[in-house]
Amino acid sequence: QVQLVESGGGLVQPGGSLRLSCAASGSFLRLNDMGWYRQAPGKQRELVAHITSEGTTNYVDSVKGRFTISRDNAKRTVYLQMNSLKPMDTAVYYCNVEVTDWRFARRAYWGQGTQVTVSS
């Protein structure tokens, strides 16, 4: 079983910055792709940023140039650096991590979610 623990959310003024972290624990063979999603009230969950095991990244258009996803495989952690935050970025942010388990099966797990509120 894999557990994901998120941290770093909070209240920030427009134009401010936050850094989200998501650490994976448990026993597995390999970390695969990792990503951050968000869900605003009354809206569907959307993919914000994604990073492959090789380090290739992609972003939803609305955050390009403002958000940066990165990973530290030794720490089993994925990060989301969010700069120039806007009120439209307000949402619950979830990390999603895919692993290969000891039976060579790919499994995806979700973090518990962390609230990001951008408001003056």
PDB file of C-alpha atoms in Angstrom:
ATOM      1  CA  GLN A   1       0.000   0.000   0.000  1.00  0.00           C
ATOM      2  CA  VAL A   2       1.171   3.503  -0.831  1.00  0.00           C
ATOM      3  CA  GLN A   3       0.341   6.599   1.172  1.00  0.00           C
ATOM      4  CA  LEU A   4       0.607  10.147  -0.148  1.00  0.00           C
ATOM      5  CA  VAL A   5       0.910  13.095   2.208  1.00  0.00           C
ATOM      6  CA  GLU A   6       0.428  16.581   0.832  1.00  0.00           C
ATOM      7  CA  SER A   7       1.514  19.838   2.393  1.00  0.00           C
ATOM      8  CA  GLY A   8       1.985  23.503   1.540  1.00  0.00           C
ATOM      9  CA  GLY A   9      -1.489  24.818   0.879  1.00  0.00           C
ATOM     10  CA  GLY A  10      -2.937  27.916   2.477  1.00  0.00           C
ATOM     11  CA  LEU A  11      -4.219  31.443   1.991  1.00  0.00           C
ATOM     12  CA  VAL A  12      -2.218  33.809  -0.179  1.00  0.00           C
ATOM     13  CA  GLN A  13      -2.832  37.203  -1.749  1.00  0.00           C
ATOM     14  CA  PRO A  14      -3.051  37.596  -5.522  1.00  0.00           C
ATOM     15  CA  GLY A  15       0.428  37.674  -7.001  1.00  0.00           C
ATOM     16  CA  GLY A  16       1.833  35.576  -4.200  1.00  0.00           C
ATOM     17  CA  SER A  17       3.491  32.171  -4.228  1.00  0.00           C
ATOM     18  CA  LEU A  18       3.021  28.768  -2.650  1.00  0.00           C
ATOM     19  CA  ARG A  19       4.873  25.494  -2.924  1.00  0.00           C
ATOM     20  CA  LEU A  20       2.989  22.239  -2.620  1.00  0.00           C
ATOM     21  CA  SER A  21       4.685  18.965  -1.719  1.00  0.00           C
ATOM     22  CA  CYS A  22       3.471  15.388  -1.959  1.00  0.00           C
ATOM     23  CA  ALA A  23       5.527  12.633  -0.384  1.00  0.00           C
ATOM     24  CA  ALA A  24       4.969   8.961  -1.101  1.00  0.00           C
ATOM     25  CA  SER A  25       5.594   6.257   1.465  1.00  0.00           C
ATOM     26  CA  GLY A  26       5.193   2.496   1.441  1.00  0.00           C
ATOM     27  CA  SER A  27       6.753  -0.356  -0.427  1.00  0.00           C
ATOM     28  CA  PHE A  28       6.853  -0.376  -4.200  1.00  0.00           C
ATOM     29  CA  LEU A  29       9.280  -1.133  -6.994  1.00  0.00           C
ATOM     30  CA  ARG A  30       9.303   2.154  -8.879  1.00  0.00           C
ATOM     31  CA  LEU A  31       7.775   5.615  -9.034  1.00  0.00           C
ATOM     32  CA  ASN A  32       6.283   6.360 -12.435  1.00  0.00           C
ATOM     33  CA  ASP A  33       4.397   9.451 -13.560  1.00  0.00           C
ATOM     34  CA  MET A  34       3.332  12.066 -11.010  1.00  0.00           C
ATOM     35  CA  GLY A  35       0.871  14.898 -11.292  1.00  0.00           C
ATOM     36  CA  TRP A  36      -1.141  17.613  -9.639  1.00  0.00           C
ATOM     37  CA  TYR A  37      -4.869  18.097 -10.117  1.00  0.00           C
ATOM     38  CA  ARG A  38      -7.227  20.679  -8.716  1.00  0.00           C
ATOM     39  CA  GLN A  39     -10.945  20.956  -8.111  1.00  0.00           C
ATOM     40  CA  ALA A  40     -12.731  24.231  -7.558  1.00  0.00           C
ATOM     41  CA  PRO A  41     -16.225  24.356  -6.034  1.00  0.00           C
ATOM     42  CA  GLY A  42     -18.827  23.302  -8.568  1.00  0.00           C
ATOM     43  CA  LYS A  43     -16.234  22.298 -11.138  1.00  0.00           C
ATOM     44  CA  GLN A  44     -14.711  19.068 -12.322  1.00  0.00           C
ATOM     45  CA  ARG A  45     -11.270  18.006 -11.234  1.00  0.00           C
ATOM     46  CA  GLU A  46      -8.676  19.073 -13.796  1.00  0.00           C
ATOM     47  CA  LEU A  47      -5.088  18.146 -14.463  1.00  0.00           C
ATOM     48  CA  VAL A  48      -2.814  21.073 -13.645  1.00  0.00           C
ATOM     49  CA  ALA A  49       0.668  19.671 -14.212  1.00  0.00           C
ATOM     50  CA  HIS A  50       2.235  16.327 -14.977  1.00  0.00           C
ATOM     51  CA  ILE A  51       5.788  14.968 -14.877  1.00  0.00           C
ATOM     52  CA  THR A  52       6.960  11.656 -16.267  1.00  0.00           C
ATOM     53  CA  SER A  53       9.553   9.384 -14.711  1.00  0.00           C
ATOM     54  CA  GLU A  54      12.035  10.813 -17.256  1.00  0.00           C
ATOM     55  CA  GLY A  55      11.266  14.367 -16.194  1.00  0.00           C
ATOM     56  CA  THR A  56       9.120  15.483 -19.115  1.00  0.00           C
ATOM     57  CA  THR A  57       6.541  18.011 -17.976  1.00  0.00           C
ATOM     58  CA  ASN A  58       3.307  19.434 -19.282  1.00  0.00           C
ATOM     59  CA  TYR A  59       0.838  21.969 -17.951  1.00  0.00           C
ATOM     60  CA  VAL A  60      -2.696  23.156 -18.455  1.00  0.00           C
ATOM     61  CA  ASP A  61      -2.628  26.383 -20.472  1.00  0.00           C
ATOM     62  CA  SER A  62      -3.942  28.525 -17.622  1.00  0.00           C
ATOM     63  CA  VAL A  63      -0.845  27.905 -15.456  1.00  0.00           C
ATOM     64  CA  LYS A  64       1.917  27.866 -18.072  1.00  0.00           C
ATOM     65  CA  GLY A  65       4.682  30.259 -17.142  1.00  0.00           C
ATOM     66  CA  ARG A  66       3.460  30.515 -13.536  1.00  0.00           C
ATOM     67  CA  PHE A  67       3.578  26.973 -12.129  1.00  0.00           C
ATOM     68  CA  THR A  68       6.488  24.526 -12.134  1.00  0.00           C
ATOM     69  CA  ILE A  69       6.257  20.825 -11.354  1.00  0.00           C
ATOM     70  CA  SER A  70       9.343  18.928 -10.216  1.00  0.00           C
ATOM     71  CA  ARG A  71      10.235  15.697  -8.504  1.00  0.00           C
ATOM     72  CA  ASP A  72      12.875  14.300  -6.199  1.00  0.00           C
ATOM     73  CA  ASN A  73      12.970  10.555  -6.665  1.00  0.00           C
ATOM     74  CA  ALA A  74      15.295   9.983  -3.713  1.00  0.00           C
ATOM     75  CA  LYS A  75      12.755  11.677  -1.463  1.00  0.00           C
ATOM     76  CA  ARG A  76       9.807  10.130  -3.330  1.00  0.00           C
ATOM     77  CA  THR A  77       8.325  13.593  -3.530  1.00  0.00           C
ATOM     78  CA  VAL A  78       6.649  15.719  -6.186  1.00  0.00           C
ATOM     79  CA  TYR A  79       6.436  19.497  -5.896  1.00  0.00           C
ATOM     80  CA  LEU A  80       4.331  22.217  -7.424  1.00  0.00           C
ATOM     81  CA  GLN A  81       5.787  25.711  -7.267  1.00  0.00           C
ATOM     82  CA  MET A  82       3.005  28.199  -7.857  1.00  0.00           C
ATOM     83  CA  ASN A  83       3.896  31.821  -8.608  1.00  0.00           C
ATOM     84  CA  SER A  84       1.826  34.831  -9.620  1.00  0.00           C
ATOM     85  CA  LEU A  85      -1.231  33.233  -8.098  1.00  0.00           C
ATOM     86  CA  LYS A  86      -4.660  34.422  -9.162  1.00  0.00           C
ATOM     87  CA  PRO A  87      -8.075  34.077  -7.541  1.00  0.00           C
ATOM     88  CA  MET A  88      -8.970  31.624 -10.322  1.00  0.00           C
ATOM     89  CA  ASP A  89      -6.324  29.269  -8.900  1.00  0.00           C
ATOM     90  CA  THR A  90      -8.377  28.795  -5.744  1.00  0.00           C
ATOM     91  CA  ALA A  91      -9.162  25.093  -5.396  1.00  0.00           C
ATOM     92  CA  VAL A  92      -8.354  21.909  -3.549  1.00  0.00           C
ATOM     93  CA  TYR A  93      -5.143  20.523  -5.026  1.00  0.00           C
ATOM     94  CA  TYR A  94      -4.555  16.770  -5.210  1.00  0.00           C
ATOM     95  CA  CYS A  95      -1.422  14.888  -6.117  1.00  0.00           C
ATOM     96  CA  ASN A  96      -1.629  11.714  -8.133  1.00  0.00           C
ATOM     97  CA  VAL A  97       1.197   9.222  -8.242  1.00  0.00           C
ATOM     98  CA  GLU A  98       1.564   6.050 -10.254  1.00  0.00           C
ATOM     99  CA  VAL A  99       3.839   3.286  -9.015  1.00  0.00           C
ATOM    100  CA  THR A 100       4.909  -0.129 -10.189  1.00  0.00           C
ATOM    101  CA  ASP A 101       4.378  -2.589  -7.388  1.00  0.00           C
ATOM    102  CA  TRP A 102       6.344  -5.741  -6.611  1.00  0.00           C
ATOM    103  CA  ARG A 103       4.046  -7.751  -8.877  1.00  0.00           C
ATOM    104  CA  PHE A 104       4.918  -5.387 -11.731  1.00  0.00           C
ATOM    105  CA  ALA A 105       1.408  -3.939 -11.785  1.00  0.00           C
ATOM    106  CA  ARG A 106       0.895  -0.193 -12.255  1.00  0.00           C
ATOM    107  CA  ARG A 107      -1.259   1.435  -9.600  1.00  0.00           C
ATOM    108  CA  ALA A 108      -2.286   5.065  -9.125  1.00  0.00           C
ATOM    109  CA  TYR A 109      -2.894   6.764  -5.803  1.00  0.00           C
ATOM    110  CA  TRP A 110      -4.371  10.091  -4.729  1.00  0.00           C
ATOM    111  CA  GLY A 111      -3.295  12.462  -2.000  1.00  0.00           C
ATOM    112  CA  GLN A 112      -5.780  13.741   0.565  1.00  0.00           C
ATOM    113  CA  GLY A 113      -5.963  17.194  -0.987  1.00  0.00           C
ATOM    114  CA  THR A 114      -4.758  20.567   0.223  1.00  0.00           C
ATOM    115  CA  GLN A 115      -6.710  23.822   0.025  1.00  0.00           C
ATOM    116  CA  VAL A 116      -5.229  26.747  -1.865  1.00  0.00           C
ATOM    117  CA  THR A 117      -7.081  30.035  -1.507  1.00  0.00           C
ATOM    118  CA  VAL A 118      -6.014  33.153  -3.391  1.00  0.00           C
ATOM    119  CA  SER A 119      -7.752  36.212  -2.032  1.00  0.00           C
ATOM    120  CA  SER A 120      -7.038  39.738  -0.885  1.00  0.00           C
TER     121      SER A 120
END
